[in-house]
XYZ file of C-alpha atoms in Angstrom:
555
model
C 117.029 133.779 -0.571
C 117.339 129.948 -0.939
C 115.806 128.043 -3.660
C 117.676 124.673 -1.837
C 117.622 123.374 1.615
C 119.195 119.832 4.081
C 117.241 119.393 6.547
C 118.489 116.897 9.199
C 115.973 114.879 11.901
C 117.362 113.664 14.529
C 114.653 111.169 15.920
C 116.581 109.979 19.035
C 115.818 108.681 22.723
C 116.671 110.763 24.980
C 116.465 109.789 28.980
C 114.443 112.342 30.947
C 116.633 114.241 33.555
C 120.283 113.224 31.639
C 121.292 116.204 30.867
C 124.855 114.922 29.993
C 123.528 112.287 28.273
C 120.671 114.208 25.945
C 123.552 117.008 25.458
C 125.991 113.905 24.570
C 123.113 112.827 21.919
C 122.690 116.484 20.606
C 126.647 117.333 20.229
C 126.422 113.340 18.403
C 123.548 114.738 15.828
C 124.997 118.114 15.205
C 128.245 116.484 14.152
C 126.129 114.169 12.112
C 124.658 117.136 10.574
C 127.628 119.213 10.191
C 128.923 116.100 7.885
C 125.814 115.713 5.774
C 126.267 119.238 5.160
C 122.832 119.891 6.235
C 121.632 123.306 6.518
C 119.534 122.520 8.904
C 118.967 120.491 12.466
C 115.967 119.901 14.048
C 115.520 117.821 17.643
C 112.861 116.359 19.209
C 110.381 118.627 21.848
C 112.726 119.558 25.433
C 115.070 117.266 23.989
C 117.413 118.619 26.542
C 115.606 117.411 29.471
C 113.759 114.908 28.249
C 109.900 114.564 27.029
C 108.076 114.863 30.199
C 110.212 116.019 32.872
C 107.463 116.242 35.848
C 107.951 117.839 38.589
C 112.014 118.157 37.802
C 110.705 121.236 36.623
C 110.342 122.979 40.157
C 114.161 122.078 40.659
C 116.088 125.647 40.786
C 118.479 123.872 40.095
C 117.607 121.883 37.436
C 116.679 124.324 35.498
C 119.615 126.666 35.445
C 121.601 122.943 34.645
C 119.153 122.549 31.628
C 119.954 126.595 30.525
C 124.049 125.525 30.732
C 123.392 122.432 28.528
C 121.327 124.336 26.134
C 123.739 126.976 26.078
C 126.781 124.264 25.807
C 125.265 123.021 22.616
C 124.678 126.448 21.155
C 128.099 127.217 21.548
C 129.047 123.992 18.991
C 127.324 125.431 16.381
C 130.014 128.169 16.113
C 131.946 127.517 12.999
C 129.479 125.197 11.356
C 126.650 126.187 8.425
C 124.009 124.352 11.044
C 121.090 126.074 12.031
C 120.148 124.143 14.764
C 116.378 124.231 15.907
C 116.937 122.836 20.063
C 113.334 122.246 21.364
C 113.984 122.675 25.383
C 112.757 124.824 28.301
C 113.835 128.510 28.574
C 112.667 130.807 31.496
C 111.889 134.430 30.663
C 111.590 136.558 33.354
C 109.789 134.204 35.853
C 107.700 132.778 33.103
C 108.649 129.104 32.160
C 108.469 127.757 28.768
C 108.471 124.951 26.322
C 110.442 126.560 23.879
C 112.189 126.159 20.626
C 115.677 128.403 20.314
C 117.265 128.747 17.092
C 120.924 129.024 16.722
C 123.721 129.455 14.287
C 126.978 130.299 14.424
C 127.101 130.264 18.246
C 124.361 132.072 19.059
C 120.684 132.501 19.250
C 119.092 134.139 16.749
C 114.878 133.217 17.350
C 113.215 132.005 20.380
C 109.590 130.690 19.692
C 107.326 129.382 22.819
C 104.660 126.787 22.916
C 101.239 128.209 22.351
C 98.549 125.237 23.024
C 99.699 123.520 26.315
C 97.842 119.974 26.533
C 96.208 119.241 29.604
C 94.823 116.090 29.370
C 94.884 112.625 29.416
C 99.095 111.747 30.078
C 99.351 115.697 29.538
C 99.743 118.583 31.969
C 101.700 121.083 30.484
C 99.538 124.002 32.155
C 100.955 122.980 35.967
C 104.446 123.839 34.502
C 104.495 125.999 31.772
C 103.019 129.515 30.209
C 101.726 129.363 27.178
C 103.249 131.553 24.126
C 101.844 133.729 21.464
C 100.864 132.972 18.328
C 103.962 132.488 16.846
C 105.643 134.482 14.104
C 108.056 132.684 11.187
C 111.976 132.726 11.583
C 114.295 133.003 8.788
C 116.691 130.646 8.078
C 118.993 130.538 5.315
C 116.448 133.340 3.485
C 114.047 131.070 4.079
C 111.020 132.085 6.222
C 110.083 128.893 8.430
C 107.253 128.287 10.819
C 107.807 126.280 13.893
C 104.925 124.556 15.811
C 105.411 122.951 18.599
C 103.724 120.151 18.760
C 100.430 120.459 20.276
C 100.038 123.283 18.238
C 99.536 121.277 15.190
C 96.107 119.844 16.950
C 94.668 123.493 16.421
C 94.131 125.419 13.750
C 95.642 129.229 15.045
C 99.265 128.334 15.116
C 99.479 127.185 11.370
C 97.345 129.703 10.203
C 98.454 132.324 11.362
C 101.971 131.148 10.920
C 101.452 130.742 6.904
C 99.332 134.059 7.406
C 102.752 135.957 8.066
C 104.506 134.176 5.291
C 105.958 130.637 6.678
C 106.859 128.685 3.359
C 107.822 125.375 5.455
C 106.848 124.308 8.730
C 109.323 122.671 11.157
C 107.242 120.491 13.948
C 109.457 119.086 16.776
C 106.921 116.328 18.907
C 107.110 114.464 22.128
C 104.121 112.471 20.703
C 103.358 108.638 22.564
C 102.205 105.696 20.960
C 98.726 104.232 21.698
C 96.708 102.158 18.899
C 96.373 103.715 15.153
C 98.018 107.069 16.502
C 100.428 106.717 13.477
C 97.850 107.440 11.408
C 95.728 109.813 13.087
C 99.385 111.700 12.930
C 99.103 111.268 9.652
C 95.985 112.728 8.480
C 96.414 115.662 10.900
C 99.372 117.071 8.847
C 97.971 115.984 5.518
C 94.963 118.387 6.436
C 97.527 121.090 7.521
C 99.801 120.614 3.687
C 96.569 120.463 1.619
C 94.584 123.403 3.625
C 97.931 125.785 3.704
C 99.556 124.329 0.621
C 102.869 124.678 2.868
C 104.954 121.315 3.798
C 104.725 120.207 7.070
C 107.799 118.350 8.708
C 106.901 116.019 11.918
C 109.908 115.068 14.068
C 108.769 112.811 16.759
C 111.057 111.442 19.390
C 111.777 107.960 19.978
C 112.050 105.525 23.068
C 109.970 104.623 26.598
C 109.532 106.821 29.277
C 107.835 104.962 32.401
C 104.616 104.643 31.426
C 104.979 106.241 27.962
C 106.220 104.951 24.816
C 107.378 107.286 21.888
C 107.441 105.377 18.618
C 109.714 107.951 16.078
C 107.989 107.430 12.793
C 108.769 110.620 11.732
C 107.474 111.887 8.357
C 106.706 115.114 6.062
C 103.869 115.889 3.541
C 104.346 118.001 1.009
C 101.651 120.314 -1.128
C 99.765 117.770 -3.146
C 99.297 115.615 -0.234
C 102.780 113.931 -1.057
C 104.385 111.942 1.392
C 107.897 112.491 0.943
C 109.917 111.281 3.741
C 109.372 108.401 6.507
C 111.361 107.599 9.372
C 111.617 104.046 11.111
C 108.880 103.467 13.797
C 110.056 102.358 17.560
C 114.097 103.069 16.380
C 116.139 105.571 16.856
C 116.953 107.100 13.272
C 118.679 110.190 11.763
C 116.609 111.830 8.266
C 118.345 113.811 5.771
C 116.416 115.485 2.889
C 116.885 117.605 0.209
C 114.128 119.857 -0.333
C 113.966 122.924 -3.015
C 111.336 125.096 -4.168
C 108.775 124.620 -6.758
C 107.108 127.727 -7.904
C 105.405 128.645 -4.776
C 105.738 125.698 -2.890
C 108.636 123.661 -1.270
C 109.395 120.143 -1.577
C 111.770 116.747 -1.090
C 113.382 115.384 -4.050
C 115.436 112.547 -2.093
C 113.333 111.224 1.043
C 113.300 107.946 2.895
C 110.148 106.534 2.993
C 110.682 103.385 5.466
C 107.274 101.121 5.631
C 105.156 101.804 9.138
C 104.638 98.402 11.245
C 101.158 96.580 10.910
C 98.263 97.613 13.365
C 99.317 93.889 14.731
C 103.190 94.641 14.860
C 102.697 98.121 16.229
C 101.809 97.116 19.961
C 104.530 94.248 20.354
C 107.239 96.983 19.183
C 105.850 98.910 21.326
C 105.405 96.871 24.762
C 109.042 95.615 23.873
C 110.633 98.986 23.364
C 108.991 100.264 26.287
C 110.407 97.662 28.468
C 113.531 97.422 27.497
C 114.134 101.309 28.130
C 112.657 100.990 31.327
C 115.052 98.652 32.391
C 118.158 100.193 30.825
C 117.149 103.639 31.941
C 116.738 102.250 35.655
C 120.275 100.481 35.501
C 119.820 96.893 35.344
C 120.757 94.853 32.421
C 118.724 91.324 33.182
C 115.197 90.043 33.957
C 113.571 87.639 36.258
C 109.918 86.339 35.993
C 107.733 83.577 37.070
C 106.950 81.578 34.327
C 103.339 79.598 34.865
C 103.035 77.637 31.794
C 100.016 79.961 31.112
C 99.546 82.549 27.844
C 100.478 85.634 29.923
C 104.081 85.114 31.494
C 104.437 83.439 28.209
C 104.227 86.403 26.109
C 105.654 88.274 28.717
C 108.920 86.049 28.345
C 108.557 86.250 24.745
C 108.601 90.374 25.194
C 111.238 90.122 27.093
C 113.882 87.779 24.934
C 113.013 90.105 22.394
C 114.276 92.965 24.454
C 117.578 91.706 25.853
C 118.339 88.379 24.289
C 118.000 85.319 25.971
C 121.001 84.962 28.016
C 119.380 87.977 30.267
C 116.300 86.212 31.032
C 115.585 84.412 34.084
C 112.051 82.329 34.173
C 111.358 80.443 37.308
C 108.210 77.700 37.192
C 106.942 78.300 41.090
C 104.712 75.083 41.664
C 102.055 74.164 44.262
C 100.044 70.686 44.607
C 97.997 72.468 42.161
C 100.163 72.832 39.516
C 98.785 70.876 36.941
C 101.435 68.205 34.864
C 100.412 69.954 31.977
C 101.867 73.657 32.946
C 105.170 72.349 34.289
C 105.448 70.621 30.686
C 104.262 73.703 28.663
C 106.660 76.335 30.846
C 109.826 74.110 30.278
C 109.007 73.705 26.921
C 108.595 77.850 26.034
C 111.757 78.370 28.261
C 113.639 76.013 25.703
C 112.538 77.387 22.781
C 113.388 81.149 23.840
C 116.527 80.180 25.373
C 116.409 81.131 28.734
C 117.531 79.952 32.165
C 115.009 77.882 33.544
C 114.386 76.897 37.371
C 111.303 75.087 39.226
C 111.154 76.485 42.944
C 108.473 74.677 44.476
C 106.378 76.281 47.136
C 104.687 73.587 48.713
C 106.792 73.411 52.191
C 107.049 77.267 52.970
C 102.925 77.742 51.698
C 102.339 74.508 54.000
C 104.451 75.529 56.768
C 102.641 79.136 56.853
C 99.444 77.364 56.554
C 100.105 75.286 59.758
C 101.354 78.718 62.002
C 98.436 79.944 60.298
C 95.886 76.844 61.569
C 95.123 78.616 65.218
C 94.513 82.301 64.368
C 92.355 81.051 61.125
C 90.498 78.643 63.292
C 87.246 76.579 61.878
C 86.784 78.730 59.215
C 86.912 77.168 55.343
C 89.015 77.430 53.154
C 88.588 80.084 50.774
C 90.860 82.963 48.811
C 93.077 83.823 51.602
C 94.453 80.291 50.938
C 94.841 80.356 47.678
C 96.560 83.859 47.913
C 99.365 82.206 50.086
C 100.398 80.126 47.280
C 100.545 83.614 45.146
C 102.197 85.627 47.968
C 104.889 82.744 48.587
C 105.751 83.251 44.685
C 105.822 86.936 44.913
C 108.533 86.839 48.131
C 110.183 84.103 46.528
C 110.716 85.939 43.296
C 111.345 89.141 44.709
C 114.095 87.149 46.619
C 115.737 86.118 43.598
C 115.663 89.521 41.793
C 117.450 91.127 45.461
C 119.845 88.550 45.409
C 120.769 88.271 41.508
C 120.040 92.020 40.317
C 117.431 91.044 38.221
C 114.169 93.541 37.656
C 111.100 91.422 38.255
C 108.504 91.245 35.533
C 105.051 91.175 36.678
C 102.212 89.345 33.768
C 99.093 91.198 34.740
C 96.631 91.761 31.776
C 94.160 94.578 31.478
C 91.298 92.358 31.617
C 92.403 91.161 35.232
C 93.778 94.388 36.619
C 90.427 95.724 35.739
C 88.368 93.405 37.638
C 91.225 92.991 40.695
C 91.689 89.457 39.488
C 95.327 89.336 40.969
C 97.037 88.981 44.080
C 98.531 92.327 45.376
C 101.806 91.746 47.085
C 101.321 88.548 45.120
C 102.013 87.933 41.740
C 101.357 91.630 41.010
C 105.461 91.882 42.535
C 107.649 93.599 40.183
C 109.263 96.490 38.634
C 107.562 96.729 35.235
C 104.511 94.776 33.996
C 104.624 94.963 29.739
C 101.057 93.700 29.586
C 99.310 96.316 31.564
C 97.372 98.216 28.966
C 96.347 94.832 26.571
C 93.137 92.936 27.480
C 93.499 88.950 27.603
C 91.977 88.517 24.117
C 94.913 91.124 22.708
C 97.301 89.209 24.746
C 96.462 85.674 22.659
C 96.347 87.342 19.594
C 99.947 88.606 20.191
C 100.771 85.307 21.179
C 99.919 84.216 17.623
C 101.217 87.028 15.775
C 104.803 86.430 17.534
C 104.879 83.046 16.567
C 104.736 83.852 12.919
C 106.947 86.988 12.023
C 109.844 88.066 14.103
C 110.253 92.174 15.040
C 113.097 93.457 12.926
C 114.702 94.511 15.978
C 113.996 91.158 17.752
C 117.005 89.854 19.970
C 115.271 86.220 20.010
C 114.773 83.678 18.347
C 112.194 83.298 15.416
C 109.542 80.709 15.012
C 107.222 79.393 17.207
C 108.616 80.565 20.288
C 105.288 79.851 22.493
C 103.764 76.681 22.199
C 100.626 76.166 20.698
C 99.398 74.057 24.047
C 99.680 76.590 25.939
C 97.462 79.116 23.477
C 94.771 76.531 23.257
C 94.123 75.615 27.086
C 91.724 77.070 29.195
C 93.158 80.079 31.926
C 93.925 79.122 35.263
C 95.678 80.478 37.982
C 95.786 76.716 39.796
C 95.374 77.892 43.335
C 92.428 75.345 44.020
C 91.936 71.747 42.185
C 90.647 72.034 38.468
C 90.026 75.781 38.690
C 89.750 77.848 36.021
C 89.470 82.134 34.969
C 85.577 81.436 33.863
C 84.873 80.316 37.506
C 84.989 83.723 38.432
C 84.746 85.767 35.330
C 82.743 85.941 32.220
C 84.313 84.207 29.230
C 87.169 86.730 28.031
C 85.820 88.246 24.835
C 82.515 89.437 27.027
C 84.602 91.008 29.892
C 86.884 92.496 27.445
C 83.925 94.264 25.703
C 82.533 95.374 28.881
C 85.971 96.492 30.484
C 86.724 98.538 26.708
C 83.347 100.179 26.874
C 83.140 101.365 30.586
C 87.420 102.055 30.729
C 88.267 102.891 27.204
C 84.710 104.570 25.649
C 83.495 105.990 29.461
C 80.165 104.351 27.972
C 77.256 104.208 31.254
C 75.958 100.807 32.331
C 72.679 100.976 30.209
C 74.849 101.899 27.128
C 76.504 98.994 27.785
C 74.272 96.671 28.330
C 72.569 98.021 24.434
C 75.645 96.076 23.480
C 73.758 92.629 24.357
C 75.429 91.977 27.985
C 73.320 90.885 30.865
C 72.522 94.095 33.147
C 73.829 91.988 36.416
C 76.911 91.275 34.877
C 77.488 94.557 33.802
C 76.830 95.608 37.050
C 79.105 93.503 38.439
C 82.060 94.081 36.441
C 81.452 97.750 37.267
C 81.620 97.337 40.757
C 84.903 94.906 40.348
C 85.978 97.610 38.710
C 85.843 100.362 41.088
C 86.989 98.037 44.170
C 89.907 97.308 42.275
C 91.454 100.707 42.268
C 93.185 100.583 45.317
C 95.260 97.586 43.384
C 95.970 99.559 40.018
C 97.078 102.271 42.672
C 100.024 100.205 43.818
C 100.812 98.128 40.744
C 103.958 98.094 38.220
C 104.435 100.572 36.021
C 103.697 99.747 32.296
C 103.420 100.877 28.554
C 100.750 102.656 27.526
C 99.456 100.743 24.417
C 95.528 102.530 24.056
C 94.005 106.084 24.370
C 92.747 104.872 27.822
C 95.210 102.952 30.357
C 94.851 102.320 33.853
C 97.677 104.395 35.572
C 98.722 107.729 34.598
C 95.872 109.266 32.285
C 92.926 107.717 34.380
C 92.931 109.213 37.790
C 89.732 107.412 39.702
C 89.291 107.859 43.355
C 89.786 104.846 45.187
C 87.121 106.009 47.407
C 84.216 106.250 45.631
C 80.755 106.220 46.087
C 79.265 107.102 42.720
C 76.436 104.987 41.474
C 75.528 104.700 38.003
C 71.888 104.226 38.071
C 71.153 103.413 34.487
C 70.869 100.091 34.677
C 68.256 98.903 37.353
């Protein structure tokens, strides 16, 4: 028995499905470890394959090439004084399983399976795996040690009964997303776990985007007394080494990092960013394109994305119409210049006119109305789309939540493009970002600092100029009401009446409900993009598109 331990965390980004890669990362972290003279290595949950690895999963194939890598890193720690704790997937018989294997000196020596398999929200674990038993402590270094996998933390069985059979230490390896305040609902999870079992609890999250996901790291450990001991950098990659020895009955650090956590208004800006940036790297392009309106959104969406890849990889083109207003084509030139970017005007007006006039005999006598206007957006969307085929570039689309909600976009319009880093933030959230980037720079900001987004463009009034003098409130509540309607019926599943308790007008409620559920059939086909609440259109809020469901609380 041990009265010291190392303990290294590896919070890293792995790339779902890169074997080669992840296994590249793990050999890079064992190495690390080996040199810190750590005693022990934890990873990140199915660091292997990547945290969530969908339907890869009914690959034959993939699987026996995730057992090879698995057993490839194994094999490394041969000679070394690691015990290395490899969160990945391990088949037993024909059972599959989210599993932890502990190895040491080549070989594995514990193999502990996932108990409570999440199946909800982003989560379905259950169509893939089989849940494990309650799982019993290993021994490491003398040193008995209780490993819950994640999930397993959000119940009480696995930690009791671990501590029940003696664990002195628990080891947690996550694959936990962002979405608003979960740092801290983290936090007071395993604060309840160290003061309840009087055991420390050590939370290794991983650290990167994932599609629609974004992991932020922020990995951390509480020790008995409710003492946070060690702290990891949130939305960076990071590698934690701690000394921890034991203190009469209980175990703690004597040496750990505590880094500071980003603000509740920092948090989703690292996070949009980080998410977008590894969506493009991941999916092998290197530079952006985006239309660039002179309004708030594509603004802050060009702000995102000079944060992400410098300037020099940014390409913002100002589309304009007959309606494009003097003001926007000053404001858009003027935020290109101050983040940097290439900037081009493409004006529209001959191919949207042109169209318009093959257009004049099938449309007939009939006025003019959205189909019109949603030329002028459709001729930006090819026209952009032909610039990111010809130069490489992934298109950006600037959707908020607010519009996407209410179908207040064009599909096959301006909702073109790869990856859309505003997807999950209402319009009100997306001005109050605007504001918060113009006054601090992200620590791991690749643009410029300062205001980068002119204050003109903050103050105006919405518009997607399609007809003369239009504006958003000509067809939509003023922002900060649809926003509280949209969060109530989307984010709190609240009915119509409980909404309308709130103080909205029952027709307008009613209306933004049925917006709403038209609408779907757009989210259906729209860009990908982070998820930044609890509750995001795309892949934790599976409506039918046909729907005839009726809430009748509101007359």
């Amino acid at each position: 028995m041990t009265d010291q331990l190392r303990i290294a965390l590896a919070q890293l980004n792995p790339k779902v499905g890169d074997l080669p890669g992840n296994l590249a990362l793990a050999r890079k972290a064992l190495a690390d470890a080996v040199s810190a003279k750590a005693n022990i290595l934890m990873l990140s949950e199915l660091f292997l394959t990547g945290y969530f690895p969908d339907d890869l999963l009914f690959k034959p194939q993939f699987l026996a090439d995730a057992k090879a890598a698995a057993e490839a890193l194994i094999a490394d720690t041969a000679g070394t004084d690691v015990t290395l704790i490899l969160p990945t997937i391990w088949q037993e018989n024909s059972a599959l399983h989210n599993a932890v294997l502990v190895a040491e000196n080549g070989a594995i020596t514990a193999k502990r399976y996932k108990r409570e398999l999440p199946n909800n929200d982003v989560f379905y674990e259950k169509r893939y795996f089989t849940a494990g038993p309650l799982p019993h402590p290993v021994t490491i270094k003398g040193v008995s040690v209780g490993i819950p996998i994640c999930e397993d933390i959000w119940h009480p069985w696995a930690c009791e009964h671990l501590v029940r059979e003696g664990a002195e230490i628990l080891l947690c390896p996550n694959g936990s997303p962002y979405w608003t305040n979960k740092q801290h609902v983290r936090k007071e999870l395993v604060r309840k776990h160290a003061i309840e079992h009087d055991v420390p609890l050590i939370y290794l999250n991983q650290v990167g985007g994932q599609d629609e996901l974004v992991f932020d790291g922020a990995s951390f450990a509480i020790a008995p007394g409710d003492k946070l001991v060690l702290q990891a950098k949130s939305f960076e990659t990071d590698f934690l080494v701690s000394d921890w020895h034991r203190e009469g009955e209980s175990w703690t650090s004597i040496n750990g990092r505590l880094e500071e956590l980003p603000s509740i208004d920092e948090a989703p800006w690292r996070a949009a960013v980080l998410g977008l940036r590894d969506y493009v790297h991941k999916n092998g392009f290197n530079h952006v394109v985006l239309g660039l309106s002179g309004g708030i959104d594509s603004a802050v969406v060009a702000a995102m994305a000079v944060d992400a890849f410098g300037p020099e990889k940014v390409h913002c083109i100002m589309l304009p119409y007959r309606y494009t207003s003097e003001e926007s084509l000053r404001d858009a030139k003027d935020c290109a210049t101050r983040l940097g970017v290439r900037y081009d005007v493409v004006a529209i007006g001959d191919p949207v006119d042109n169209a318009l006039r093959e257009l004049a005999p099938v449309f007939g006598d009939r006025p003019l109305d959205i189909a019109e206007e949603n030329i002028q957006s459709r001729m930006r969307g090819t026209i952009l789309m032909a610039v990111s085929n010809k130069l490489g570039s992934m298109l950006l689309t600037t959707g908020n939540k607010s519009e996407m909600g209410v179908g207040y976009a064009t599909i096959y319009g301006d909702m073109n493009g790869g990856y859309n880093p505003l997807k999950d933030m209402f319009k009100m959230e997306v001005y109050a970002l605007a504001d918060w980037r113009n006054k601090h720079t992200p620590g791991d900001s690749l643009g410029p600092s300062g205001q980068v987004i002119p204050q003109s463009i903050i103050d105006k009034a919405p518009s997607a100029e399609l007809r003369p003098d239009q504006t958003d409130q000509d067809s939509l509540p003023p922002y900060p009401v649809l926003d509280d309607i949209l969060r109530s019926i989307v984010e709190e599943e609240m009915s119509l009446g409980e909404v309308v308790a709130r103080g909205h007008e029952p027709a307008l409620v009613k209306r933004i409900e049925r917006l709403l559920n038209i609408a779907e059939y757009k989210r259906r086909q729209s860009a990908p993009g982070p998820k930044l609440t609890a509750r995001a259109f795309g892949l934790g809020r599976k409506y039918p598109i046909t729907n005839g469901y009726k809430d009748q609380t509101v007359g």
